[in-house]
XYZ file of C-alpha atoms in Angstrom:
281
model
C -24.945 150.134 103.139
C -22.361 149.130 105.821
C -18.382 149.976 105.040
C -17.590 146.633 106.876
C -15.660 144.348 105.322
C -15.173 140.381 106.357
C -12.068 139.039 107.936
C -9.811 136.483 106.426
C -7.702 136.410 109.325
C -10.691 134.101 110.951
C -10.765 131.427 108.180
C -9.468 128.334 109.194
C -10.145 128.810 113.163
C -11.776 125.534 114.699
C -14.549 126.054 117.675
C -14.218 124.411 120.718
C -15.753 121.382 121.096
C -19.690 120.794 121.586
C -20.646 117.378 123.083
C -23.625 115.670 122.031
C -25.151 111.977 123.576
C -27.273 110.389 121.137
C -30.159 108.823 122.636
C -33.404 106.794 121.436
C -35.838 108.958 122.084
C -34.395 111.885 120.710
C -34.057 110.096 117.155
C -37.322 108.542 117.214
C -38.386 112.544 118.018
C -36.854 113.534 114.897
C -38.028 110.716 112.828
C -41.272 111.710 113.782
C -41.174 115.189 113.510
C -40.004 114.554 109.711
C -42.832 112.541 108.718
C -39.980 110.062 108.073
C -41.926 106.473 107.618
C -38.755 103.871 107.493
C -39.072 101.166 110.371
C -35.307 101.633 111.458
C -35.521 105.326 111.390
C -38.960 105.462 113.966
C -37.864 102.903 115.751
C -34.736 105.071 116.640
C -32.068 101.799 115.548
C -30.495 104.440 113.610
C -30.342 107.971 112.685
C -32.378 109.299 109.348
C -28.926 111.479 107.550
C -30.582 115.036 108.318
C -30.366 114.232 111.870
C -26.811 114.853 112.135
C -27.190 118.473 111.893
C -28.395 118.300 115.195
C -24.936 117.225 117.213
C -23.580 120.076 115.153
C -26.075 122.800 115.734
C -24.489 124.825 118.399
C -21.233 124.992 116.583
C -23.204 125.796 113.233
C -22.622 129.615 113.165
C -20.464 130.297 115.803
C -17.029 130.200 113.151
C -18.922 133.265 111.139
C -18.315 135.234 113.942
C -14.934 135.175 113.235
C -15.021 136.480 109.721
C -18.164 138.115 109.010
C -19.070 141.435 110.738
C -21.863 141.123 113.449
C -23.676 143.854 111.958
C -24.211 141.545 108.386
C -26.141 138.894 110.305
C -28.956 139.794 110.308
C -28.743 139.416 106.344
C -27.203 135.763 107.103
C -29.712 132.818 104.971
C -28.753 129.343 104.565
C -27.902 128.718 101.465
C -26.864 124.944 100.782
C -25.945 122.412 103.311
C -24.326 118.929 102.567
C -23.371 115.915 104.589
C -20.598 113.456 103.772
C -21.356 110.227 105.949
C -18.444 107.985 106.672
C -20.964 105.906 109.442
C -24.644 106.464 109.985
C -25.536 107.754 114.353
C -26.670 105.212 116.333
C -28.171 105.401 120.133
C -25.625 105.458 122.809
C -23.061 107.681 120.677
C -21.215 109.994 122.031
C -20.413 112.639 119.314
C -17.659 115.456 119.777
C -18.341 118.115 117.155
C -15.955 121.488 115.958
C -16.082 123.823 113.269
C -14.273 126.602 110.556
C -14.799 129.123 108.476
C -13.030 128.184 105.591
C -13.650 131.207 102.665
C -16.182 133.036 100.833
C -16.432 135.027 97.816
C -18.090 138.756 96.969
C -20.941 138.316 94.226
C -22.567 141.074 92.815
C -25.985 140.385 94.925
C -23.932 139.308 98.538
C -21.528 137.263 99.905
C -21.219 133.383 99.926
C -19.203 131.910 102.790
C -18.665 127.959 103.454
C -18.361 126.200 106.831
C -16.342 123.352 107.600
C -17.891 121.301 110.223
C -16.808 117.646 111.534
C -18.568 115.271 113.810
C -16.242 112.394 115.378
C -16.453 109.895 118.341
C -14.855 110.516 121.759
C -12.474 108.062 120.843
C -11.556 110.083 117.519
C -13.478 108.048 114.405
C -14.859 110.520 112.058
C -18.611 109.981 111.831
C -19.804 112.658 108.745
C -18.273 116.196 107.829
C -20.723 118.914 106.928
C -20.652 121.994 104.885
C -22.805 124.729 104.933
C -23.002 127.439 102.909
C -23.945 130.991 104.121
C -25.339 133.843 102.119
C -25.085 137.819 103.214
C -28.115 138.666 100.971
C -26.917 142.775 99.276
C -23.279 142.875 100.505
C -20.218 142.134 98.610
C -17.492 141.721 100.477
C -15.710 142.793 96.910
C -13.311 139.337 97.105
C -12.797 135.948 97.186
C -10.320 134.042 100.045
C -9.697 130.390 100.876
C -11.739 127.624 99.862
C -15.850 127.549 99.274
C -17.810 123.784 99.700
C -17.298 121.268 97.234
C -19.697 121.819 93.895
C -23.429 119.782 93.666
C -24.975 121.808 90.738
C -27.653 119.780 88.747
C -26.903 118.909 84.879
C -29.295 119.935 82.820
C -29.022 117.578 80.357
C -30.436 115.074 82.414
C -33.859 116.414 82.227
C -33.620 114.851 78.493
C -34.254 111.102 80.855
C -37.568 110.535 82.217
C -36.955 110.637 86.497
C -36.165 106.963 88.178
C -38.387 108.389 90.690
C -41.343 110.652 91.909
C -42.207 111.703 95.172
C -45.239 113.719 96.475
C -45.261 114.652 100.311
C -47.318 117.054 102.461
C -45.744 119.256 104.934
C -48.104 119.514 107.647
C -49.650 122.543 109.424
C -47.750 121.652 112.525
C -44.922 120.400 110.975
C -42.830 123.204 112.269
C -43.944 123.284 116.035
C -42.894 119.509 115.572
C -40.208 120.167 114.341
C -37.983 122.811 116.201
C -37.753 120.606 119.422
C -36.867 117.554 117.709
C -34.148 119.270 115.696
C -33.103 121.992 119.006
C -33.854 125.116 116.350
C -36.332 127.557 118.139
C -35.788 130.021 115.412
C -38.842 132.414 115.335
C -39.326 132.513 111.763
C -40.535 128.980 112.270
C -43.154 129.329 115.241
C -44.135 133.054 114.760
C -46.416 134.351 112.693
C -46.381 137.629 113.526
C -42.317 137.715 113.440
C -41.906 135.863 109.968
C -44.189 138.526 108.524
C -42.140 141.289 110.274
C -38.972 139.427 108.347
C -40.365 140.202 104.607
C -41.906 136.485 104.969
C -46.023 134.960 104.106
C -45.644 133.563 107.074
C -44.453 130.983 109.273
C -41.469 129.153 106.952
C -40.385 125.406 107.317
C -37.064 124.609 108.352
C -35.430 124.042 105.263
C -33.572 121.512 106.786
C -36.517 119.518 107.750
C -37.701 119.914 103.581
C -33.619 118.466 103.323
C -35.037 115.534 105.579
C -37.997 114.920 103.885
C -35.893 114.542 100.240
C -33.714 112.274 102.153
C -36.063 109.294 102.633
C -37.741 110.154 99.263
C -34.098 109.036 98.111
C -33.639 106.511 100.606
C -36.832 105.028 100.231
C -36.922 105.252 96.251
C -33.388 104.284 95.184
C -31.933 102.654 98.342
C -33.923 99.831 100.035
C -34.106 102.146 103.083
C -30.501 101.394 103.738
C -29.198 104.548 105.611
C -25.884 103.033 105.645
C -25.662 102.744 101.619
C -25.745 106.872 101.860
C -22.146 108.428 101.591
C -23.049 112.482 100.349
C -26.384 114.533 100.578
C -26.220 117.944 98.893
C -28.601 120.329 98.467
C -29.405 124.060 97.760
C -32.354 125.762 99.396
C -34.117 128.152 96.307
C -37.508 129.024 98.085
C -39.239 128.655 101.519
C -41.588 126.147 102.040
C -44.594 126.822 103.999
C -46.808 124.446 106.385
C -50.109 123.255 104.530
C -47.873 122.496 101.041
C -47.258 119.755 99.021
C -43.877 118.912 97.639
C -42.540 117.061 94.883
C -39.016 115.632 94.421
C -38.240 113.844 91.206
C -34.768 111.825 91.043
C -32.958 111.278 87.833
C -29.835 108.435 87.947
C -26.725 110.703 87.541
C -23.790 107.513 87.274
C -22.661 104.550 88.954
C -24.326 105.183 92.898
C -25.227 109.158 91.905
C -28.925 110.021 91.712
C -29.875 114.054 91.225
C -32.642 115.708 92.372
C -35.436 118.785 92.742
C -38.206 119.329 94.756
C -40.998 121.572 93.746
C -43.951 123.189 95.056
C -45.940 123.613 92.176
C -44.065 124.452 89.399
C -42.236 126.281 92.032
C -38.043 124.717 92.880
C -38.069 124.889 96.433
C -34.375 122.555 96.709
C -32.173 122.857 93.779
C -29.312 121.144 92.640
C -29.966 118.088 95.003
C -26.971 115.613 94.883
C -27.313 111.949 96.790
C -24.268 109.107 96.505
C -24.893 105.673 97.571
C -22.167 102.688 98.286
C -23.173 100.310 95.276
């Protein structure tokens, strides 16, 4: 067990910039590589939501560096993610992107950490704000400073409703090879069998943020019209890996005026926990 401890002095520090162009192609790609089957989405008029983690991606983990010690991340798993939309991405954007640390908090079994991340225009308008949530599995950094991501967590007494909606989808065999170039994440865990079973894994994992994109257009499709725009916060928290070959469920229950909640199973297995969508009315 490492002595290290994290750094507060590093919360709050923005990245530099990152610079993304939006093109068609590249949001058709991701459509695509998502299994995502709404007209607008493959046609690349707009982005599907998930797809904004990929303007982001090379800021994503660069503000840990300032507060967690290099020698933790190897222990580093993504624990929840969740986007708050203030305009869909279109083709033709030109996105300026930046990040923060902004706290964590020991637990008894590691270390949670949030990061602040913000996508804007080059002329300034704010087009969604992100936060992720880290997780240093077996370290506790023995405290709690500045602020963690904004709550999501499921109510359980809304499994005493019947869902508004259930939704079965296959992840396919190559879904990963498909999906690390559309989304610009090579990790290894994803395309290497031989490395993901080194890790402690089955076997090759999906990204769990293409499982986040396949619960998105089970929402959008289900409770939405399709309507990308109508979505204003998608919240999730990753529970288990998913693996290519299996079939997922996500059942929705209506959680108040524009709020739906959700889980999405393998089996009897919760896969995404404590899913959260809001839609303009």
């Amino acid at each position: 067990m490492t002595d290290e401890r994290f750094d507060p002095g590093g919360l709050g520090k923005w990245t530099g910039e990152s610079r993304f162009e939006v093109t068609r192609e590249r949001l058709i790609e991701y459509a695509k590589a998502t299994n995502d089957p709404i007209p607008a989405h493959l046609a690349g008029d707009v982005a599907g939501p998930v797809f904004a983690i990929v303007p982001v991606f090379e800021s994503l983990m660069e503000p840990a560096l300032e507060v967690v010690p290099v020698g933790l991340f190897g222990r580093i798993v993504h624990g929840e993610q969740e986007f708050r939309f203030h305009r869909p991405i279109r083709p033709g954007d030109k996105l300026v992107s930046r990040a923060r640390m902004t706290g964590y908090e020991g637990l008894s079994n590691g270390t949670r950490g949030t990061i602040h991340l913000e996508c804007r225009t080059e002329d300034g308008d704010l087009v969604n704000e992100q936060y992720v949530t880290l997780f240093v599995r077996g370290f506790d950094t023995g405290e709690t400073r500045g602020e963690l991501g904004p709550e999501h967590k499921f109510k359980d007494s809304l499994r005493s409703r019947a869902p508004v909606a259930e939704v079965r989808q296959h992840v396919d065999n190559d879904q990963t090879y498909r999906y690390a170039p559309a989304a610009g994440d090579p990790m290894p865990i994803h395309l290497d069998e031989e490395v993901a079973k080194d890790s402690g894994l089955p076997g090759i994992i999906a990204h769990g943020l293409c499982t986040m994109a396949f619960t998105s257009w089970a929402l959008l499709t289900e409770v939405a019209g399709s309507d990308v725009d109508r979505l204003k916060r998608f919240a999730v928290r990753f529970a288990k890996p998913v693996l290519p070959g299996q079939d997922l469920t996500t059942r929705v229950w209506h959680a108040g005026a524009g709020s739906y909640a959700f889980e999405t199973t393998v089996g009897e297995t919760v896969v995404i926990k404590d899913g959260l969508a809001e839609f303009a009315e």
